[in-house]
mmCIF file of C-alpha atoms in Angstrom:
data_model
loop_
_atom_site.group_PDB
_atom_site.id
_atom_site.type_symbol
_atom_site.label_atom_id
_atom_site.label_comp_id
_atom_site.label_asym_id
_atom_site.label_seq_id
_atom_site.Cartn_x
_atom_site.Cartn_y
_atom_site.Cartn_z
ATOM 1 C CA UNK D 26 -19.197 2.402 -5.160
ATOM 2 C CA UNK D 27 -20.393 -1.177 -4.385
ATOM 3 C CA UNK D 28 -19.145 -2.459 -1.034
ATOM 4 C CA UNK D 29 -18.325 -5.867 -2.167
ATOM 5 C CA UNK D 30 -16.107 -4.357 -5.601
ATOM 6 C CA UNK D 31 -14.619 -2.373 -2.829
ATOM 7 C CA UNK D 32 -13.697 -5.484 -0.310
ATOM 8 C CA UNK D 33 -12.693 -8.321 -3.421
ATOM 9 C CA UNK D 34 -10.181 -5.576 -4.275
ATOM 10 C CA UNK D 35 -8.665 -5.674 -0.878
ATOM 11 C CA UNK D 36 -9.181 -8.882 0.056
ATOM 12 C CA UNK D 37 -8.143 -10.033 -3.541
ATOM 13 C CA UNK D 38 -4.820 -8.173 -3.620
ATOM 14 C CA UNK D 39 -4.544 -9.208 0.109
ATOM 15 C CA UNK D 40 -4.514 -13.137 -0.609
ATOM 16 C CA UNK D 41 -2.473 -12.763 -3.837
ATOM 17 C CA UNK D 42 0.044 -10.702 -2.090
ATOM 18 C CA UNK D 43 0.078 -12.915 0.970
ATOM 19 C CA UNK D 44 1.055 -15.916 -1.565
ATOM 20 C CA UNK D 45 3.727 -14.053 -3.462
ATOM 21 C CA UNK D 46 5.428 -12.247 -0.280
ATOM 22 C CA UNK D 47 6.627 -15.632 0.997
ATOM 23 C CA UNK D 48 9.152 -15.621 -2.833
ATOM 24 C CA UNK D 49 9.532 -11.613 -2.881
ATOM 25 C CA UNK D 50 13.052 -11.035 -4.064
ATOM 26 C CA UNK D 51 14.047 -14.523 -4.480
ATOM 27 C CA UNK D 52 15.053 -16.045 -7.986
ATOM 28 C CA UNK D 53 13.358 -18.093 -10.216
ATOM 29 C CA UNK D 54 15.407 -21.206 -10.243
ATOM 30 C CA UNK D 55 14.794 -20.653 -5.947
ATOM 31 C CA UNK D 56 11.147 -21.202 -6.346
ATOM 32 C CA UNK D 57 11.072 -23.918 -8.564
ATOM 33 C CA UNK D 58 13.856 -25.897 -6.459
ATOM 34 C CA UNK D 59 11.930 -25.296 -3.446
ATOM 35 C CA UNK D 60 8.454 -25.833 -4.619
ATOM 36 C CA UNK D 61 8.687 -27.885 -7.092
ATOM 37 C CA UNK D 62 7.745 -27.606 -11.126
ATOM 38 C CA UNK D 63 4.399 -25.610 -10.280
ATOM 39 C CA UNK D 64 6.270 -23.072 -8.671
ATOM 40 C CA UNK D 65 4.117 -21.558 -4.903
ATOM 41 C CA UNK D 66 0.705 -22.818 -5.462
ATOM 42 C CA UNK D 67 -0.216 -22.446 -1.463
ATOM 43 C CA UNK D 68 0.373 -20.224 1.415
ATOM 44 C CA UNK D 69 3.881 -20.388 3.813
ATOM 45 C CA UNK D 70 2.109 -19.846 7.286
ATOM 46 C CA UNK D 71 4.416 -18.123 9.517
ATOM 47 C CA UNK D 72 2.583 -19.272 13.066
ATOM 48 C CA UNK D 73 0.066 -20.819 11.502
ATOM 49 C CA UNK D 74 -1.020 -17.195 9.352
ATOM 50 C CA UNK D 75 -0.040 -15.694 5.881
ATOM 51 C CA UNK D 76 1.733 -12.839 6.040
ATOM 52 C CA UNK D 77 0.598 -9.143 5.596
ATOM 53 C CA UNK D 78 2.988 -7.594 3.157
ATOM 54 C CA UNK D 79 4.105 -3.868 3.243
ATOM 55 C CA UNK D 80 1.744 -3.478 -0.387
ATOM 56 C CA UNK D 81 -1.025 -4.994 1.335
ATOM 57 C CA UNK D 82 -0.708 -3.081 4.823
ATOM 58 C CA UNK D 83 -0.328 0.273 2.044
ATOM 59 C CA UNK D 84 -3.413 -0.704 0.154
ATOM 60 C CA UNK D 85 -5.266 -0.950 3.531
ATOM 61 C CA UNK D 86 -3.948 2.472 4.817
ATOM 62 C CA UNK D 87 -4.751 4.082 1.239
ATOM 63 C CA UNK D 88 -8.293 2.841 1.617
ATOM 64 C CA UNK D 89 -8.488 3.947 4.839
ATOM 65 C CA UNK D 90 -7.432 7.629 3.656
ATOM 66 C CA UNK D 91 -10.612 7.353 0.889
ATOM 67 C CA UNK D 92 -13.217 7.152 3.786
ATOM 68 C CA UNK D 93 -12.427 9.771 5.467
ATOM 69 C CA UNK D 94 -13.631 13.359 5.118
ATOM 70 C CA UNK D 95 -11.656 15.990 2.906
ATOM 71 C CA UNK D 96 -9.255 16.110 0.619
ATOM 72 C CA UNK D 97 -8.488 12.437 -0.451
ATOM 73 C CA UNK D 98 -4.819 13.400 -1.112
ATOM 74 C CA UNK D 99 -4.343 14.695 2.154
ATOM 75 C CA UNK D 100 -6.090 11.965 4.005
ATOM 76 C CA UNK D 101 -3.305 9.637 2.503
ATOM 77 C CA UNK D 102 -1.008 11.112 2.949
ATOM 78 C CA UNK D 103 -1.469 11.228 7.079
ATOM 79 C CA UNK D 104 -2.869 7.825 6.615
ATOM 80 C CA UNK D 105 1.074 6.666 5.395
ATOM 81 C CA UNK D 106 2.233 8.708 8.192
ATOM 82 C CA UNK D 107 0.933 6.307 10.207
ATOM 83 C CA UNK D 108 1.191 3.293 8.381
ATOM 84 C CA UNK D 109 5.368 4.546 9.229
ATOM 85 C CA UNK D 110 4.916 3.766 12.456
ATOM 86 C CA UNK D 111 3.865 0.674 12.286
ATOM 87 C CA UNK D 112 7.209 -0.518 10.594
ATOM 88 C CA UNK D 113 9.383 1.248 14.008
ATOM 89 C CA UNK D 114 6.741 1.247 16.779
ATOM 90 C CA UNK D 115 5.094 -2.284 18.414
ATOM 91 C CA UNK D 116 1.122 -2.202 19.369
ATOM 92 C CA UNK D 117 -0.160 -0.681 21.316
ATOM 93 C CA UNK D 118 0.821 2.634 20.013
ATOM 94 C CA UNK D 119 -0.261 5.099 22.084
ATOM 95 C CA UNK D 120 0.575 8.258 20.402
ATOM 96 C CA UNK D 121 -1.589 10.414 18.084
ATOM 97 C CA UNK D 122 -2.864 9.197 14.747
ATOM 98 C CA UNK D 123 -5.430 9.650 11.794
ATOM 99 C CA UNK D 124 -6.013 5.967 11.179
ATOM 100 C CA UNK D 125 -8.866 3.485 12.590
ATOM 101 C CA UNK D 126 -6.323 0.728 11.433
ATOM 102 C CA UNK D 127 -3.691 1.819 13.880
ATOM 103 C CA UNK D 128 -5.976 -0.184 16.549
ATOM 104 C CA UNK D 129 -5.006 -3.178 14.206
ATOM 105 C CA UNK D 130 -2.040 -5.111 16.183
ATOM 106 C CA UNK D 131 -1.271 -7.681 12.963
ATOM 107 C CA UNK D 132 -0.742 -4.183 10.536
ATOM 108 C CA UNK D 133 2.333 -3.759 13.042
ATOM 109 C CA UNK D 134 4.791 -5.400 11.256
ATOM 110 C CA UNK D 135 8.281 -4.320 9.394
ATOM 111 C CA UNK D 136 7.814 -6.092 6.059
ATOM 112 C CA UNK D 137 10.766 -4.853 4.269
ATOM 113 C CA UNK D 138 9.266 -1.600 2.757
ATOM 114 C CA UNK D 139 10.904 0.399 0.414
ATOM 115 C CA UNK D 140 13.256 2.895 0.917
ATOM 116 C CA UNK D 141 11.784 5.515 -1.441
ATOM 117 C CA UNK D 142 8.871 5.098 0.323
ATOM 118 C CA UNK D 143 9.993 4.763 4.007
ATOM 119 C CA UNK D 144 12.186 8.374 3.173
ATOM 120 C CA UNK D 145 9.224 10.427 1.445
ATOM 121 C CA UNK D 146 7.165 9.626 4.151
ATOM 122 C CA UNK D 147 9.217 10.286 7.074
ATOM 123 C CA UNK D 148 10.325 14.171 4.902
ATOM 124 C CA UNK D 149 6.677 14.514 6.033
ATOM 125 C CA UNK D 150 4.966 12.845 2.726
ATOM 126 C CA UNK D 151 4.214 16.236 0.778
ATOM 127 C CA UNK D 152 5.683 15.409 -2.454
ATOM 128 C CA UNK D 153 3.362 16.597 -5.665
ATOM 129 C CA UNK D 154 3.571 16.458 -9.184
ATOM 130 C CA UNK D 155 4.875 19.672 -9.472
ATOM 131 C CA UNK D 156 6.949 19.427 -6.578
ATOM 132 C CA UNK D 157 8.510 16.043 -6.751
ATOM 133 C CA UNK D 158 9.836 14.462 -3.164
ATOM 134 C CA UNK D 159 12.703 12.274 -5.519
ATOM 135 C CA UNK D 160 12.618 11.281 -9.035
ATOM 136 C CA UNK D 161 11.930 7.482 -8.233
ATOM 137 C CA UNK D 162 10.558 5.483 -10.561
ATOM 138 C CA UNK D 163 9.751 2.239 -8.837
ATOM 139 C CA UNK D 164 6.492 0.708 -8.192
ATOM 140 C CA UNK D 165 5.549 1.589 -4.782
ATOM 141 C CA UNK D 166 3.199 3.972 -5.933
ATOM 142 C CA UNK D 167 1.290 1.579 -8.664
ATOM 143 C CA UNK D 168 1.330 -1.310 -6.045
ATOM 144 C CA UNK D 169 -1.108 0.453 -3.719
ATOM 145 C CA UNK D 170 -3.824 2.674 -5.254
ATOM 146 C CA UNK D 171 -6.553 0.188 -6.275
ATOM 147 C CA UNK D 172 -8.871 1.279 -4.008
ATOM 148 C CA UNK D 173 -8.578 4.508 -5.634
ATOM 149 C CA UNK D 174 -10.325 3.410 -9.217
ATOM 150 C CA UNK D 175 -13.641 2.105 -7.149
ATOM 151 C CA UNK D 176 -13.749 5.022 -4.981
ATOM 152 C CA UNK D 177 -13.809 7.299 -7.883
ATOM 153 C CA UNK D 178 -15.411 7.582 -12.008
ATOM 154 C CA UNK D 179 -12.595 6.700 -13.899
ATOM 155 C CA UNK D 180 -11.422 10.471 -14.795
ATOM 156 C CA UNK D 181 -11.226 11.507 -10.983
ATOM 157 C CA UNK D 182 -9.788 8.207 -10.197
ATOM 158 C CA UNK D 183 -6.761 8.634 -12.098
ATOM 159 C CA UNK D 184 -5.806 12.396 -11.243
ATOM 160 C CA UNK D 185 -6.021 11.460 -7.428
ATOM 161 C CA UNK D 186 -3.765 8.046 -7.837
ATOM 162 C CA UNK D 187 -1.482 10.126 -9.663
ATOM 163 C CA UNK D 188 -1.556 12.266 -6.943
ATOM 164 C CA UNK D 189 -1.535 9.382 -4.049
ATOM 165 C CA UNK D 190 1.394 8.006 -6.319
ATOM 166 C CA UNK D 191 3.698 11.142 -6.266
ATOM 167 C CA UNK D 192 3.295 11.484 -2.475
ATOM 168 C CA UNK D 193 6.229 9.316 -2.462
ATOM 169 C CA UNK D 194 7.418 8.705 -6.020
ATOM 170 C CA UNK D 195 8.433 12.135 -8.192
ATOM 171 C CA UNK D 196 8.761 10.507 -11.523
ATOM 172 C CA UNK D 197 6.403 10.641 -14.284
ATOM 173 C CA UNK D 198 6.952 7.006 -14.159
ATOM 174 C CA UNK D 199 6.686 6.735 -10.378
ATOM 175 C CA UNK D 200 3.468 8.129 -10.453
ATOM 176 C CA UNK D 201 1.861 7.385 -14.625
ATOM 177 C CA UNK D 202 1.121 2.935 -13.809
ATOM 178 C CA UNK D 203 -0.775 4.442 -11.034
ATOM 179 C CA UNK D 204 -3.029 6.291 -12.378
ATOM 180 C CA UNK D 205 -3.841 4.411 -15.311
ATOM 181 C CA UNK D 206 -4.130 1.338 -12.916
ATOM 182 C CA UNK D 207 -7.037 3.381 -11.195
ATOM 183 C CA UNK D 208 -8.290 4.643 -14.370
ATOM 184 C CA UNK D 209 -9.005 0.899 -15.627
#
């Protein structure tokens, strides 16, 4: 793995993110009457700073689950145990976690995450292939295992997104865009 594949993948998804979280959920015809014929071509600072979307602060904790030791899967998974707190709890949190990024006060923000993923990970995150937490097949699961295909060779990479994927989304198509997205 080469550390600077590893951060433009963050930091990549992190800026593009940041620039498209400002028109999540809004229509077309919104955009373009609000900024202009281009559409967004620059960030909406709120206090002077982009905002961290719930993808981004998901890709972080993901990544933060590949460097630790053990099973990847597992790692994750506690990793977007606590990435759940940070939507309810403020910073400092002072309670017992897995995650260096818990000591990061701007990940402790409620950005609107989704409910398939907010209720697999608070029934404890241990859904599987096999044993499917729901049969959701939204994109919460594709949107945050990057990371994954430079951690990995391209074989490994997309078992364990599929994996990461189904942690929280039980459908073959919950879980499928993410492991071909770490694959490529």
């Amino acid at each position: 793995m080469k550390l600077d594949q590893f951060r433009g993948c963050l930091l990549g998804g992190a800026a593009g993110d940041a620039l498209g979280y400002t028109v999540e959920f809004v229509s077309e015809s919104y955009i373009f009457s609000k900024f202009g014929p281009r559409g967004i071509t620059a960030y909406v600072p709120v206090k002077g700073k982009a905002r961290i979307s719930d993808d981004t602060q998901m890709t972080f904790f993901t990544a933060e689950g590949l460097l630790m030791e053990g099973n990847p899967v597992q790692n994750i998974a506690a990793c977007y145990r606590d990435w759940l707190i940070t939507q309810r709890q403020e910073y400092p949190y002072e309670g017992k976690t897995t995650c260096r990024l818990m000591q990061v006060p701007e990940l402790f923000a409620p950005r609107a995450p989704g409910l398939t993923c907010m209720s697999a990970i608070e029934a404890g995150c241990v859904g599987t292939m096999e044993v499917p937490p729901n049969h959701s097949k939204g994109c919460g699961g594709v949107m945050r295992v990057a990371p994954i295909g430079l951690r990995f060779e391209p074989w490994e990479a997309l078992w364990v997104a599929a994996q990461a994927a189904a942690l929280t989304h039980g459908h073959p198509m919950g879980y499928i865009p993410a492991a071909v997205l770490a694959h490529m």
